[in-house]
Amino acid sequence: MTTVILCEKPDQAKALYAVFATSQGTIVPAAGHLLRLAEPEEVNPNWKIWGTDVLAPPGLRYPHRIDPKRKSFLDKIGIALKGASTVILATDPDREGQMIGPEILDHFRYRGQVKRVI
């Protein structure tokens, strides 16, 4: 069983490493928002000029797009998650931080145990 500790920023990873080293698992940082929702026209070119029917098309979820400048962070997280049985989300407790961790796990379709530390 492997545990991955996912934090929001590289400086948080350094601070966690100083306290835990690797005794609690692999520590991997994001770099803020690594993903964004696709624009409507990225999903369907006909939606470039859109109306209210495009806001919530039936049965369709808007996919994520990867920030190319931060792709290396996402790649490292993906590698760490491959063998992980548990993920501890140590992202910031604010609104953005609360979303960053679950968004990344959703992107990788992670289905193991998830814990939250604030």
mmCIF file of N, CA and C in Angstrom:
data_model
loop_
_atom_site.group_PDB
_atom_site.id
_atom_site.type_symbol
_atom_site.label_atom_id
_atom_site.label_comp_id
_atom_site.label_asym_id
_atom_site.label_seq_id
_atom_site.Cartn_x
_atom_site.Cartn_y
_atom_site.Cartn_z
ATOM 1 N N MET A 1 0.836 -1.191 0.000
ATOM 2 C CA MET A 1 0.000 0.000 0.000
ATOM 3 C C MET A 1 0.876 1.247 0.000
ATOM 4 N N THR A 2 0.598 2.120 -0.913
ATOM 5 C CA THR A 2 1.359 3.344 -1.032
ATOM 6 C C THR A 2 0.455 4.527 -0.763
ATOM 7 N N THR A 3 0.997 5.510 -0.060
ATOM 8 C CA THR A 3 0.258 6.738 0.211
ATOM 9 C C THR A 3 0.915 7.882 -0.533
ATOM 10 N N VAL A 4 0.093 8.712 -1.160
ATOM 11 C CA VAL A 4 0.556 9.917 -1.835
ATOM 12 C C VAL A 4 -0.019 11.106 -1.094
ATOM 13 N N ILE A 5 0.828 12.058 -0.755
ATOM 14 C CA ILE A 5 0.387 13.309 -0.139
ATOM 15 C C ILE A 5 0.441 14.368 -1.227
ATOM 16 N N LEU A 6 -0.722 14.888 -1.586
ATOM 17 C CA LEU A 6 -0.829 15.873 -2.659
ATOM 18 C C LEU A 6 -1.033 17.248 -2.040
ATOM 19 N N CYS A 7 -0.089 18.151 -2.308
ATOM 20 C CA CYS A 7 -0.221 19.515 -1.809
ATOM 21 C C CYS A 7 -0.337 20.471 -2.985
ATOM 22 N N GLU A 8 -0.620 21.721 -2.665
ATOM 23 C CA GLU A 8 -0.954 22.685 -3.711
ATOM 24 C C GLU A 8 0.256 23.345 -4.358
ATOM 25 N N LYS A 9 1.335 23.496 -3.604
ATOM 26 C CA LYS A 9 2.477 24.268 -4.106
ATOM 27 C C LYS A 9 3.792 23.580 -3.753
ATOM 28 N N PRO A 10 4.840 23.819 -4.551
ATOM 29 C CA PRO A 10 6.142 23.228 -4.251
ATOM 30 C C PRO A 10 6.686 23.601 -2.865
ATOM 31 N N ASP A 11 6.449 24.832 -2.404
ATOM 32 C CA ASP A 11 6.968 25.200 -1.076
ATOM 33 C C ASP A 11 6.255 24.428 0.034
ATOM 34 N N GLN A 12 4.992 24.071 -0.178
ATOM 35 C CA GLN A 12 4.290 23.227 0.793
ATOM 36 C C GLN A 12 4.904 21.829 0.813
ATOM 37 N N ALA A 13 5.269 21.330 -0.355
ATOM 38 C CA ALA A 13 5.904 20.010 -0.426
ATOM 39 C C ALA A 13 7.206 20.004 0.372
ATOM 40 N N LYS A 14 7.990 21.070 0.257
ATOM 41 C CA LYS A 14 9.244 21.166 1.013
ATOM 42 C C LYS A 14 8.981 21.176 2.517
ATOM 43 N N ALA A 15 7.971 21.926 2.940
ATOM 44 C CA ALA A 15 7.634 22.007 4.365
ATOM 45 C C ALA A 15 7.151 20.644 4.880
ATOM 46 N N LEU A 16 6.314 19.968 4.114
ATOM 47 C CA LEU A 16 5.840 18.649 4.524
ATOM 48 C C LEU A 16 6.981 17.647 4.556
ATOM 49 N N TYR A 17 7.870 17.732 3.578
ATOM 50 C CA TYR A 17 9.009 16.822 3.544
ATOM 51 C C TYR A 17 9.909 17.038 4.766
ATOM 52 N N ALA A 18 10.071 18.293 5.184
ATOM 53 C CA ALA A 18 10.904 18.597 6.355
ATOM 54 C C ALA A 18 10.341 17.949 7.614
ATOM 55 N N VAL A 19 9.042 17.811 7.691
ATOM 56 C CA VAL A 19 8.400 17.223 8.869
ATOM 57 C C VAL A 19 8.304 15.705 8.755
ATOM 58 N N PHE A 20 7.866 15.208 7.603
ATOM 59 C CA PHE A 20 7.569 13.788 7.468
ATOM 60 C C PHE A 20 8.612 12.998 6.699
ATOM 61 N N ALA A 21 9.489 13.666 5.957
ATOM 62 C CA ALA A 21 10.371 12.997 4.983
ATOM 63 C C ALA A 21 9.469 12.131 4.121
ATOM 64 N N THR A 22 9.755 10.863 4.016
ATOM 65 C CA THR A 22 8.860 10.003 3.235
ATOM 66 C C THR A 22 8.188 8.966 4.128
ATOM 67 N N SER A 23 8.213 9.183 5.429
ATOM 68 C CA SER A 23 7.628 8.210 6.347
ATOM 69 C C SER A 23 6.120 8.089 6.182
ATOM 70 N N GLN A 24 5.460 9.120 5.698
ATOM 71 C CA GLN A 24 4.008 9.079 5.516
ATOM 72 C C GLN A 24 3.605 8.794 4.074
ATOM 73 N N GLY A 25 4.567 8.772 3.163
ATOM 74 C CA GLY A 25 4.263 8.492 1.765
ATOM 75 C C GLY A 25 5.018 9.421 0.847
ATOM 76 N N THR A 26 4.702 9.341 -0.419
ATOM 77 C CA THR A 26 5.321 10.190 -1.429
ATOM 78 C C THR A 26 4.635 11.547 -1.420
ATOM 79 N N ILE A 27 5.410 12.618 -1.367
ATOM 80 C CA ILE A 27 4.860 13.973 -1.337
ATOM 81 C C ILE A 27 5.026 14.577 -2.734
ATOM 82 N N VAL A 28 3.904 14.977 -3.341
ATOM 83 C CA VAL A 28 3.962 15.577 -4.677
ATOM 84 C C VAL A 28 3.169 16.890 -4.680
ATOM 85 N N PRO A 29 3.776 17.942 -5.238
ATOM 86 C CA PRO A 29 3.066 19.215 -5.306
ATOM 87 C C PRO A 29 2.362 19.421 -6.642
ATOM 88 N N ALA A 30 1.278 20.134 -6.585
ATOM 89 C CA ALA A 30 0.684 20.702 -7.789
ATOM 90 C C ALA A 30 1.377 22.064 -7.929
ATOM 91 N N ALA A 31 0.881 22.894 -8.777
ATOM 92 C CA ALA A 31 1.402 24.262 -8.897
ATOM 93 C C ALA A 31 0.194 25.150 -9.130
ATOM 94 N N GLY A 32 -0.690 25.138 -8.147
ATOM 95 C CA GLY A 32 -1.939 25.861 -8.326
ATOM 96 C C GLY A 32 -2.841 25.098 -9.262
ATOM 97 N N HIS A 33 -3.497 25.803 -10.151
ATOM 98 C CA HIS A 33 -4.439 25.179 -11.086
ATOM 99 C C HIS A 33 -3.684 24.551 -12.252
ATOM 100 N N LEU A 34 -3.697 23.229 -12.309
ATOM 101 C CA LEU A 34 -3.042 22.517 -13.400
ATOM 102 C C LEU A 34 -4.022 22.244 -14.538
ATOM 103 N N LEU A 35 -5.293 22.322 -14.218
ATOM 104 C CA LEU A 35 -6.339 22.002 -15.184
ATOM 105 C C LEU A 35 -7.315 23.162 -15.296
ATOM 106 N N ARG A 36 -8.006 23.216 -16.427
ATOM 107 C CA ARG A 36 -9.085 24.184 -16.593
ATOM 108 C C ARG A 36 -10.197 23.483 -17.352
ATOM 109 N N LEU A 37 -11.408 23.986 -17.230
ATOM 110 C CA LEU A 37 -12.506 23.434 -18.006
ATOM 111 C C LEU A 37 -12.365 23.854 -19.458
ATOM 112 N N ALA A 38 -12.739 22.981 -20.334
ATOM 113 C CA ALA A 38 -12.703 23.297 -21.760
ATOM 114 C C ALA A 38 -13.719 24.385 -22.064
ATOM 115 N N GLU A 39 -13.380 25.244 -22.986
ATOM 116 C CA GLU A 39 -14.323 26.248 -23.472
ATOM 117 C C GLU A 39 -15.371 25.534 -24.328
ATOM 118 N N PRO A 40 -16.585 26.076 -24.414
ATOM 119 C CA PRO A 40 -17.627 25.393 -25.190
ATOM 120 C C PRO A 40 -17.195 25.033 -26.605
ATOM 121 N N GLU A 41 -16.513 25.947 -27.306
ATOM 122 C CA GLU A 41 -16.118 25.654 -28.689
ATOM 123 C C GLU A 41 -15.031 24.596 -28.790
ATOM 124 N N GLU A 42 -14.338 24.292 -27.670
ATOM 125 C CA GLU A 42 -13.369 23.196 -27.668
ATOM 126 C C GLU A 42 -14.081 21.843 -27.607
ATOM 127 N N VAL A 43 -15.280 21.837 -27.072
ATOM 128 C CA VAL A 43 -16.080 20.621 -27.003
ATOM 129 C C VAL A 43 -16.823 20.402 -28.320
ATOM 130 N N ASN A 44 -17.380 21.493 -28.849
ATOM 131 C CA ASN A 44 -18.135 21.424 -30.098
ATOM 132 C C ASN A 44 -17.970 22.767 -30.807
ATOM 133 N N PRO A 45 -17.332 22.797 -31.976
ATOM 134 C CA PRO A 45 -17.095 24.070 -32.680
ATOM 135 C C PRO A 45 -18.368 24.879 -32.928
ATOM 136 N N ASN A 46 -19.495 24.198 -33.026
ATOM 137 C CA ASN A 46 -20.758 24.915 -33.247
ATOM 138 C C ASN A 46 -21.176 25.751 -32.036
ATOM 139 N N TRP A 47 -20.531 25.516 -30.904
ATOM 140 C CA TRP A 47 -20.894 26.235 -29.677
ATOM 141 C C TRP A 47 -20.102 27.524 -29.494
ATOM 142 N N LYS A 48 -19.325 27.937 -30.507
ATOM 143 C CA LYS A 48 -18.566 29.179 -30.371
ATOM 144 C C LYS A 48 -19.523 30.343 -30.104
ATOM 145 N N ILE A 49 -20.631 30.382 -30.817
ATOM 146 C CA ILE A 49 -21.708 31.328 -30.515
ATOM 147 C C ILE A 49 -22.806 30.470 -29.912
ATOM 148 N N TRP A 50 -23.087 30.687 -28.652
ATOM 149 C CA TRP A 50 -23.949 29.753 -27.955
ATOM 150 C C TRP A 50 -25.068 30.441 -27.185
ATOM 151 N N GLY A 51 -26.019 29.635 -26.800
ATOM 152 C CA GLY A 51 -27.150 30.089 -26.004
ATOM 153 C C GLY A 51 -27.233 29.292 -24.725
ATOM 154 N N THR A 52 -28.322 29.398 -24.030
ATOM 155 C CA THR A 52 -28.457 28.739 -22.730
ATOM 156 C C THR A 52 -28.424 27.221 -22.827
ATOM 157 N N ASP A 53 -28.765 26.638 -23.972
ATOM 158 C CA ASP A 53 -28.725 25.185 -24.127
ATOM 159 C C ASP A 53 -27.296 24.643 -24.035
ATOM 160 N N VAL A 54 -26.301 25.467 -24.244
ATOM 161 C CA VAL A 54 -24.907 25.037 -24.191
ATOM 162 C C VAL A 54 -24.380 25.031 -22.755
ATOM 163 N N LEU A 55 -24.981 25.804 -21.884
ATOM 164 C CA LEU A 55 -24.479 25.888 -20.517
ATOM 165 C C LEU A 55 -24.497 24.534 -19.819
ATOM 166 N N ALA A 56 -25.498 23.742 -20.047
ATOM 167 C CA ALA A 56 -25.584 22.421 -19.440
ATOM 168 C C ALA A 56 -26.145 21.440 -20.465
ATOM 169 N N PRO A 57 -25.345 21.067 -21.461
ATOM 170 C CA PRO A 57 -25.856 20.130 -22.458
ATOM 171 C C PRO A 57 -26.199 18.795 -21.804
ATOM 172 N N PRO A 58 -27.320 18.202 -22.155
ATOM 173 C CA PRO A 58 -27.755 16.962 -21.505
ATOM 174 C C PRO A 58 -26.729 15.841 -21.675
ATOM 175 N N GLY A 59 -26.389 15.197 -20.564
ATOM 176 C CA GLY A 59 -25.507 14.038 -20.593
ATOM 177 C C GLY A 59 -24.046 14.307 -20.885
ATOM 178 N N LEU A 60 -23.632 15.560 -20.909
ATOM 179 C CA LEU A 60 -22.243 15.862 -21.256
ATOM 180 C C LEU A 60 -21.584 16.643 -20.138
ATOM 181 N N ARG A 61 -20.411 16.207 -19.774
ATOM 182 C CA ARG A 61 -19.593 16.965 -18.830
ATOM 183 C C ARG A 61 -18.504 17.654 -19.620
ATOM 184 N N TYR A 62 -18.240 18.901 -19.301
ATOM 185 C CA TYR A 62 -17.147 19.589 -19.968
ATOM 186 C C TYR A 62 -15.829 18.978 -19.502
ATOM 187 N N PRO A 63 -14.946 18.625 -20.441
ATOM 188 C CA PRO A 63 -13.669 18.021 -20.063
ATOM 189 C C PRO A 63 -12.685 19.067 -19.540
ATOM 190 N N HIS A 64 -11.626 18.561 -18.911
ATOM 191 C CA HIS A 64 -10.544 19.423 -18.448
ATOM 192 C C HIS A 64 -9.529 19.602 -19.560
ATOM 193 N N ARG A 65 -8.821 20.692 -19.505
ATOM 194 C CA ARG A 65 -7.676 20.944 -20.378
ATOM 195 C C ARG A 65 -6.467 21.175 -19.483
ATOM 196 N N ILE A 66 -5.321 20.681 -19.907
ATOM 197 C CA ILE A 66 -4.087 20.775 -19.120
ATOM 198 C C ILE A 66 -3.369 22.069 -19.453
ATOM 199 N N ASP A 67 -2.901 22.759 -18.405
ATOM 200 C CA ASP A 67 -2.083 23.951 -18.594
ATOM 201 C C ASP A 67 -0.706 23.473 -19.065
ATOM 202 N N PRO A 68 -0.323 23.770 -20.320
ATOM 203 C CA PRO A 68 0.940 23.235 -20.848
ATOM 204 C C PRO A 68 2.175 23.667 -20.064
ATOM 205 N N LYS A 69 2.122 24.830 -19.429
ATOM 206 C CA LYS A 69 3.278 25.313 -18.664
ATOM 207 C C LYS A 69 3.473 24.508 -17.378
ATOM 208 N N ARG A 70 2.433 23.826 -16.938
ATOM 209 C CA ARG A 70 2.517 23.088 -15.671
ATOM 210 C C ARG A 70 2.338 21.593 -15.861
ATOM 211 N N LYS A 71 2.442 21.129 -17.089
ATOM 212 C CA LYS A 71 2.215 19.717 -17.391
ATOM 213 C C LYS A 71 3.172 18.801 -16.632
ATOM 214 N N SER A 72 4.401 19.228 -16.407
ATOM 215 C CA SER A 72 5.372 18.374 -15.710
ATOM 216 C C SER A 72 4.903 18.049 -14.294
ATOM 217 N N PHE A 73 4.250 19.017 -13.630
ATOM 218 C CA PHE A 73 3.711 18.758 -12.289
ATOM 219 C C PHE A 73 2.634 17.677 -12.371
ATOM 220 N N LEU A 74 1.757 17.799 -13.344
ATOM 221 C CA LEU A 74 0.671 16.839 -13.502
ATOM 222 C C LEU A 74 1.221 15.454 -13.838
ATOM 223 N N ASP A 75 2.257 15.390 -14.662
ATOM 224 C CA ASP A 75 2.877 14.107 -15.001
ATOM 225 C C ASP A 75 3.426 13.414 -13.756
ATOM 226 N N LYS A 76 4.097 14.167 -12.892
ATOM 227 C CA LYS A 76 4.663 13.593 -11.659
ATOM 228 C C LYS A 76 3.562 13.083 -10.742
ATOM 229 N N ILE A 77 2.471 13.827 -10.656
ATOM 230 C CA ILE A 77 1.348 13.398 -9.820
ATOM 231 C C ILE A 77 0.753 12.109 -10.387
ATOM 232 N N GLY A 78 0.590 12.046 -11.704
ATOM 233 C CA GLY A 78 0.048 10.846 -12.336
ATOM 234 C C GLY A 78 0.893 9.618 -12.066
ATOM 235 N N ILE A 79 2.206 9.759 -12.133
ATOM 236 C CA ILE A 79 3.116 8.646 -11.846
ATOM 237 C C ILE A 79 2.958 8.206 -10.399
ATOM 238 N N ALA A 80 2.902 9.161 -9.482
ATOM 239 C CA ALA A 80 2.765 8.831 -8.059
ATOM 240 C C ALA A 80 1.430 8.140 -7.771
ATOM 241 N N LEU A 81 0.378 8.532 -8.464
ATOM 242 C CA LEU A 81 -0.948 7.957 -8.209
ATOM 243 C C LEU A 81 -1.099 6.537 -8.729
ATOM 244 N N LYS A 82 -0.269 6.140 -9.697
ATOM 245 C CA LYS A 82 -0.425 4.809 -10.301
ATOM 246 C C LYS A 82 -0.444 3.684 -9.275
ATOM 247 N N GLY A 83 0.434 3.724 -8.298
ATOM 248 C CA GLY A 83 0.488 2.647 -7.308
ATOM 249 C C GLY A 83 -0.100 3.026 -5.967
ATOM 250 N N ALA A 84 -0.799 4.136 -5.918
ATOM 251 C CA ALA A 84 -1.284 4.631 -4.620
ATOM 252 C C ALA A 84 -2.585 3.962 -4.209
ATOM 253 N N SER A 85 -2.630 3.545 -2.944
ATOM 254 C CA SER A 85 -3.878 3.025 -2.390
ATOM 255 C C SER A 85 -4.591 4.099 -1.580
ATOM 256 N N THR A 86 -3.837 5.105 -1.134
ATOM 257 C CA THR A 86 -4.392 6.198 -0.342
ATOM 258 C C THR A 86 -3.783 7.515 -0.805
ATOM 259 N N VAL A 87 -4.614 8.546 -0.881
ATOM 260 C CA VAL A 87 -4.144 9.898 -1.162
ATOM 261 C C VAL A 87 -4.577 10.783 -0.007
ATOM 262 N N ILE A 88 -3.637 11.562 0.481
ATOM 263 C CA ILE A 88 -3.941 12.557 1.513
ATOM 264 C C ILE A 88 -3.873 13.912 0.832
ATOM 265 N N LEU A 89 -5.008 14.599 0.776
ATOM 266 C CA LEU A 89 -5.048 15.931 0.170
ATOM 267 C C LEU A 89 -4.611 16.952 1.211
ATOM 268 N N ALA A 90 -3.518 17.634 0.920
ATOM 269 C CA ALA A 90 -2.980 18.645 1.827
ATOM 270 C C ALA A 90 -2.940 19.998 1.120
ATOM 271 N N THR A 91 -3.907 20.225 0.247
ATOM 272 C CA THR A 91 -3.999 21.507 -0.443
ATOM 273 C C THR A 91 -4.562 22.549 0.520
ATOM 274 N N ASP A 92 -4.487 23.813 0.131
ATOM 275 C CA ASP A 92 -4.965 24.892 0.993
ATOM 276 C C ASP A 92 -6.430 24.683 1.383
ATOM 277 N N PRO A 93 -6.828 25.179 2.554
ATOM 278 C CA PRO A 93 -8.218 25.016 2.992
ATOM 279 C C PRO A 93 -9.177 26.066 2.419
ATOM 280 N N ASP A 94 -8.696 26.930 1.539
ATOM 281 C CA ASP A 94 -9.590 27.935 0.956
ATOM 282 C C ASP A 94 -10.396 27.329 -0.195
ATOM 283 N N ARG A 95 -11.243 28.116 -0.803
ATOM 284 C CA ARG A 95 -12.141 27.629 -1.858
ATOM 285 C C ARG A 95 -11.367 26.999 -3.014
ATOM 286 N N GLU A 96 -10.309 27.663 -3.474
ATOM 287 C CA GLU A 96 -9.529 27.127 -4.593
ATOM 288 C C GLU A 96 -8.807 25.845 -4.208
ATOM 289 N N GLY A 97 -8.179 25.855 -3.039
ATOM 290 C CA GLY A 97 -7.450 24.681 -2.578
ATOM 291 C C GLY A 97 -8.346 23.474 -2.404
ATOM 292 N N GLN A 98 -9.569 23.720 -1.951
ATOM 293 C CA GLN A 98 -10.517 22.629 -1.772
ATOM 294 C C GLN A 98 -10.862 21.986 -3.107
ATOM 295 N N MET A 99 -10.755 22.725 -4.194
ATOM 296 C CA MET A 99 -11.102 22.198 -5.516
ATOM 297 C C MET A 99 -9.914 21.581 -6.241
ATOM 298 N N ILE A 100 -8.725 22.100 -6.028
ATOM 299 C CA ILE A 100 -7.556 21.646 -6.783
ATOM 300 C C ILE A 100 -7.294 20.154 -6.603
ATOM 301 N N GLY A 101 -7.275 19.670 -5.381
ATOM 302 C CA GLY A 101 -6.997 18.254 -5.124
ATOM 303 C C GLY A 101 -8.020 17.323 -5.761
ATOM 304 N N PRO A 102 -9.304 17.479 -5.457
ATOM 305 C CA PRO A 102 -10.304 16.601 -6.063
ATOM 306 C C PRO A 102 -10.344 16.692 -7.594
ATOM 307 N N GLU A 103 -10.076 17.866 -8.131
ATOM 308 C CA GLU A 103 -10.059 18.041 -9.587
ATOM 309 C C GLU A 103 -8.956 17.186 -10.213
ATOM 310 N N ILE A 104 -7.802 17.168 -9.575
ATOM 311 C CA ILE A 104 -6.683 16.362 -10.075
ATOM 312 C C ILE A 104 -7.010 14.867 -9.962
ATOM 313 N N LEU A 105 -7.574 14.460 -8.821
ATOM 314 C CA LEU A 105 -7.932 13.052 -8.654
ATOM 315 C C LEU A 105 -8.982 12.625 -9.675
ATOM 316 N N ASP A 106 -9.937 13.505 -9.945
ATOM 317 C CA ASP A 106 -10.962 13.221 -10.946
ATOM 318 C C ASP A 106 -10.331 13.090 -12.335
ATOM 319 N N HIS A 107 -9.387 13.952 -12.635
ATOM 320 C CA HIS A 107 -8.699 13.909 -13.932
ATOM 321 C C HIS A 107 -8.040 12.549 -14.164
ATOM 322 N N PHE A 108 -7.431 12.005 -13.115
ATOM 323 C CA PHE A 108 -6.749 10.718 -13.234
ATOM 324 C C PHE A 108 -7.671 9.533 -12.933
ATOM 325 N N ARG A 109 -8.938 9.808 -12.643
ATOM 326 C CA ARG A 109 -9.930 8.778 -12.307
ATOM 327 C C ARG A 109 -9.453 7.926 -11.127
ATOM 328 N N TYR A 110 -8.859 8.574 -10.153
ATOM 329 C CA TYR A 110 -8.361 7.882 -8.962
ATOM 330 C C TYR A 110 -9.548 7.375 -8.144
ATOM 331 N N ARG A 111 -9.517 6.110 -7.744
ATOM 332 C CA ARG A 111 -10.635 5.515 -7.015
ATOM 333 C C ARG A 111 -10.218 4.890 -5.683
ATOM 334 N N GLY A 112 -9.013 5.196 -5.225
ATOM 335 C CA GLY A 112 -8.579 4.661 -3.934
ATOM 336 C C GLY A 112 -9.115 5.499 -2.781
ATOM 337 N N GLN A 113 -8.590 5.233 -1.611
ATOM 338 C CA GLN A 113 -9.006 5.964 -0.409
ATOM 339 C C GLN A 113 -8.454 7.391 -0.452
ATOM 340 N N VAL A 114 -9.288 8.376 -0.071
ATOM 341 C CA VAL A 114 -8.870 9.774 -0.043
ATOM 342 C C VAL A 114 -9.111 10.310 1.366
ATOM 343 N N LYS A 115 -8.079 10.935 1.916
ATOM 344 C CA LYS A 115 -8.176 11.596 3.216
ATOM 345 C C LYS A 115 -7.883 13.075 3.005
ATOM 346 N N ARG A 116 -8.329 13.894 3.924
ATOM 347 C CA ARG A 116 -8.128 15.341 3.832
ATOM 348 C C ARG A 116 -7.471 15.826 5.104
ATOM 349 N N VAL A 117 -6.417 16.609 4.949
ATOM 350 C CA VAL A 117 -5.776 17.227 6.105
ATOM 351 C C VAL A 117 -5.770 18.732 5.885
ATOM 352 N N ILE A 118 -6.067 19.469 6.922
ATOM 353 C CA ILE A 118 -6.078 20.923 6.825
ATOM 354 C C ILE A 118 -5.076 21.483 7.829
#
